[in-house]
Amino acid sequence: MAQTECMLGFKSKSRINIDCCIGAIDGMLIWINKPNKHDQKVIRFGLAKFFSRQKKKYNLNMMGVCDSRRRFIWVEVCMPGAASDFYAFDESYLKKKLETVGFLCPVCCLFGDNAYINSRYMCTPWRNISSGPKDAMNFYHSQLRFIIECAFRITKTNASKYECW
């Protein structure tokens, strides 16, 4: 899908015609079996980095970007579950591509939550705001970002039918 098509799709979902969003980004934990010693050596992370004490399961951090129709346009699984979304993105191939001149049209950016850092290719919400125009912008920003949450929910629902999770 062309970048212009993605922007128009998000613009049609925005009540205030936000026309710079090319995708919504977030991270999700994928449950896995306990990694063996060989896997840990290949991936260069110890067993503790894969284990979630909260969920009591081993997992990987999956970073996804979707379009306005909840279709994934980029998926990357490169970090254990203990890695934050920020760290997974910072080490990702996607970030390297976004920093490449000409990869992204100049007016395009991804919409992410506050796990990410605001930059020329990433739009994040205003921090510590509770009223006024910036708070309103955060509301409209969250409407577009919610699309990735829906895409993850659909993925988990469909995968659970096949007992993948």
CSV table of C-alpha atoms in Angstrom, one decimal:
chain,number,residue,atom,x,y,z
A,1,MET,CA,0.0,0.0,0.0
A,2,ALA,CA,1.4,3.4,-1.0
A,3,GLN,CA,2.1,5.9,1.8
A,4,THR,CA,-0.4,8.3,0.4
A,5,GLU,CA,-3.2,5.7,0.6
A,6,CYS,CA,-2.2,5.0,4.2
A,7,MET,CA,-2.4,8.7,5.1
A,8,LEU,CA,-5.8,9.1,3.5
A,9,GLY,CA,-7.1,6.0,5.3
A,10,PHE,CA,-6.1,7.5,8.7
A,11,LYS,CA,-7.4,10.9,7.7
A,12,SER,CA,-10.8,9.3,7.0
A,13,LYS,CA,-10.8,7.9,10.6
A,14,SER,CA,-9.8,11.2,12.2
A,15,ARG,CA,-12.5,13.6,13.3
A,16,ILE,CA,-10.1,16.5,12.8
A,17,ASN,CA,-8.6,15.3,9.5
A,18,ILE,CA,-5.1,14.4,10.8
A,19,ASP,CA,-3.3,13.8,7.5
A,20,CYS,CA,0.2,12.8,8.5
A,21,CYS,CA,-0.3,9.4,10.1
A,22,ILE,CA,0.9,6.5,7.9
A,23,GLY,CA,0.6,3.8,10.6
A,24,ALA,CA,-0.1,3.0,14.2
A,25,ILE,CA,2.7,1.3,16.2
A,26,ASP,CA,2.8,-0.7,19.4
A,27,GLY,CA,4.2,-3.8,21.0
A,28,MET,CA,2.6,-7.0,22.2
A,29,LEU,CA,3.8,-10.0,24.1
A,30,ILE,CA,3.7,-13.4,22.3
A,31,TRP,CA,3.8,-16.4,24.6
A,32,ILE,CA,6.4,-19.0,23.8
A,33,ASN,CA,7.8,-22.3,25.1
A,34,LYS,CA,10.8,-22.0,27.4
A,35,PRO,CA,13.8,-21.2,25.2
A,36,ASN,CA,16.6,-23.8,25.3
A,37,LYS,CA,20.2,-23.0,25.8
A,38,HIS,CA,21.0,-23.0,22.1
A,39,ASP,CA,18.2,-20.5,21.4
A,40,GLN,CA,19.4,-18.3,24.2
A,41,LYS,CA,22.9,-18.3,22.8
A,42,VAL,CA,21.7,-17.5,19.2
A,43,ILE,CA,19.5,-14.7,20.4
A,44,ARG,CA,22.1,-13.5,22.9
A,45,PHE,CA,19.7,-13.1,25.8
A,46,GLY,CA,19.5,-15.1,29.0
A,47,LEU,CA,16.4,-17.1,30.1
A,48,ALA,CA,15.3,-14.4,32.6
A,49,LYS,CA,14.8,-11.9,29.8
A,50,PHE,CA,12.1,-14.1,28.2
A,51,PHE,CA,10.1,-14.7,31.5
A,52,SER,CA,7.3,-12.4,32.6
A,53,ARG,CA,6.7,-12.6,36.3
A,54,GLN,CA,3.4,-10.9,35.9
A,55,LYS,CA,2.1,-13.4,33.3
A,56,LYS,CA,4.1,-16.3,34.6
A,57,LYS,CA,5.0,-17.2,31.0
A,58,TYR,CA,7.9,-16.9,28.6
A,59,ASN,CA,7.4,-14.5,25.8
A,60,LEU,CA,8.7,-12.3,23.0
A,61,ASN,CA,8.1,-8.7,22.2
A,62,MET,CA,6.3,-8.3,18.9
A,63,MET,CA,6.3,-4.8,17.4
A,64,GLY,CA,3.6,-4.2,14.9
A,65,VAL,CA,2.5,-1.3,12.6
A,66,CYS,CA,-0.9,-1.4,11.0
A,67,ASP,CA,-2.8,0.7,8.5
A,68,SER,CA,-6.2,2.3,9.1
A,69,ARG,CA,-8.0,-0.9,8.2
A,70,ARG,CA,-6.1,-2.8,11.0
A,71,ARG,CA,-3.9,-4.7,8.5
A,72,PHE,CA,-0.3,-5.2,9.6
A,73,ILE,CA,2.1,-3.4,7.3
A,74,TRP,CA,5.2,-4.2,9.4
A,75,VAL,CA,5.8,-6.8,12.1
A,76,GLU,CA,9.1,-7.4,13.8
A,77,VAL,CA,9.9,-10.0,16.6
A,78,CYS,CA,13.5,-9.3,17.6
A,79,MET,CA,13.5,-8.9,21.4
A,80,PRO,CA,12.6,-11.0,24.5
A,81,GLY,CA,9.5,-10.1,26.4
A,82,ALA,CA,11.4,-8.2,29.1
A,83,ALA,CA,12.4,-5.6,26.5
A,84,SER,CA,10.4,-2.4,26.6
A,85,ASP,CA,8.6,-1.3,23.5
A,86,PHE,CA,11.1,1.6,23.3
A,87,TYR,CA,14.1,-0.7,23.4
A,88,ALA,CA,12.6,-3.1,20.9
A,89,PHE,CA,11.9,-0.2,18.5
A,90,ASP,CA,15.3,1.4,19.1
A,91,GLU,CA,17.1,-1.9,18.1
A,92,SER,CA,14.7,-2.6,15.2
A,93,TYR,CA,15.2,-2.8,11.5
A,94,LEU,CA,12.1,-0.6,11.2
A,95,LYS,CA,13.8,2.3,13.0
A,96,LYS,CA,16.9,2.0,10.7
A,97,LYS,CA,14.6,2.1,7.7
A,98,LEU,CA,12.7,5.2,9.0
A,99,GLU,CA,16.0,7.0,9.6
A,100,THR,CA,17.0,6.3,5.9
A,101,VAL,CA,16.5,9.5,3.9
A,102,GLY,CA,13.7,8.9,1.3
A,103,PHE,CA,12.1,5.9,2.9
A,104,LEU,CA,9.3,7.9,4.4
A,105,CYS,CA,7.7,10.8,2.7
A,106,PRO,CA,8.6,14.1,4.6
A,107,VAL,CA,5.1,14.7,6.0
A,108,CYS,CA,4.4,11.1,7.2
A,109,CYS,CA,4.9,9.7,10.6
A,110,LEU,CA,3.8,6.7,12.8
A,111,PHE,CA,1.5,7.3,15.7
A,112,GLY,CA,2.7,5.6,18.9
A,113,ASP,CA,2.1,5.8,22.6
A,114,ASN,CA,4.5,7.3,25.2
A,115,ALA,CA,6.7,4.2,25.1
A,116,TYR,CA,8.2,5.8,22.0
A,117,ILE,CA,10.0,9.1,21.5
A,118,ASN,CA,8.6,12.0,19.5
A,119,SER,CA,10.7,12.5,16.3
A,120,ARG,CA,10.3,13.4,12.7
A,121,TYR,CA,8.9,9.9,12.0
A,122,MET,CA,7.1,9.2,15.3
A,123,CYS,CA,4.2,11.2,16.8
A,124,THR,CA,3.5,10.6,20.5
A,125,PRO,CA,1.0,12.1,22.9
A,126,TRP,CA,1.8,15.2,24.9
A,127,ARG,CA,2.9,14.3,28.4
A,128,ASN,CA,1.4,15.6,31.7
A,129,ILE,CA,-1.5,17.4,30.1
A,130,SER,CA,-5.0,17.3,31.5
A,131,SER,CA,-6.8,20.1,29.7
A,132,GLY,CA,-6.7,22.5,26.8
A,133,PRO,CA,-5.8,22.1,23.1
A,134,LYS,CA,-2.9,19.7,23.8
A,135,ASP,CA,-5.3,17.4,25.8
A,136,ALA,CA,-7.7,17.5,22.9
A,137,MET,CA,-4.9,16.6,20.5
A,138,ASN,CA,-4.0,13.6,22.8
A,139,PHE,CA,-7.6,12.4,22.5
A,140,TYR,CA,-7.6,12.5,18.7
A,141,HIS,CA,-4.1,11.0,18.6
A,142,SER,CA,-5.4,8.1,20.8
A,143,GLN,CA,-8.3,7.5,18.4
A,144,LEU,CA,-5.9,6.7,15.6
A,145,ARG,CA,-3.5,4.8,17.9
A,146,PHE,CA,-6.4,2.6,19.1
A,147,ILE,CA,-6.4,1.0,15.7
A,148,ILE,CA,-3.3,-1.0,16.5
A,149,GLU,CA,-4.8,-2.2,19.7
A,150,CYS,CA,-7.8,-3.5,17.7
A,151,ALA,CA,-5.4,-5.2,15.2
A,152,PHE,CA,-3.6,-7.0,18.1
A,153,ARG,CA,-6.9,-8.1,19.7
A,154,ILE,CA,-8.1,-9.5,16.3
A,155,THR,CA,-4.7,-11.3,16.0
A,156,LYS,CA,-4.9,-12.8,19.4
A,157,THR,CA,-8.6,-13.9,19.0
A,158,ASN,CA,-7.9,-15.6,15.7
A,159,ALA,CA,-4.7,-17.2,16.9
A,160,SER,CA,-6.4,-18.6,20.0
A,161,LYS,CA,-8.8,-20.5,17.7
A,162,TYR,CA,-5.8,-22.5,16.5
A,163,GLU,CA,-4.3,-22.8,20.0
A,164,CYS,CA,-1.2,-20.8,19.1
A,165,TRP,CA,-1.2,-18.7,22.2
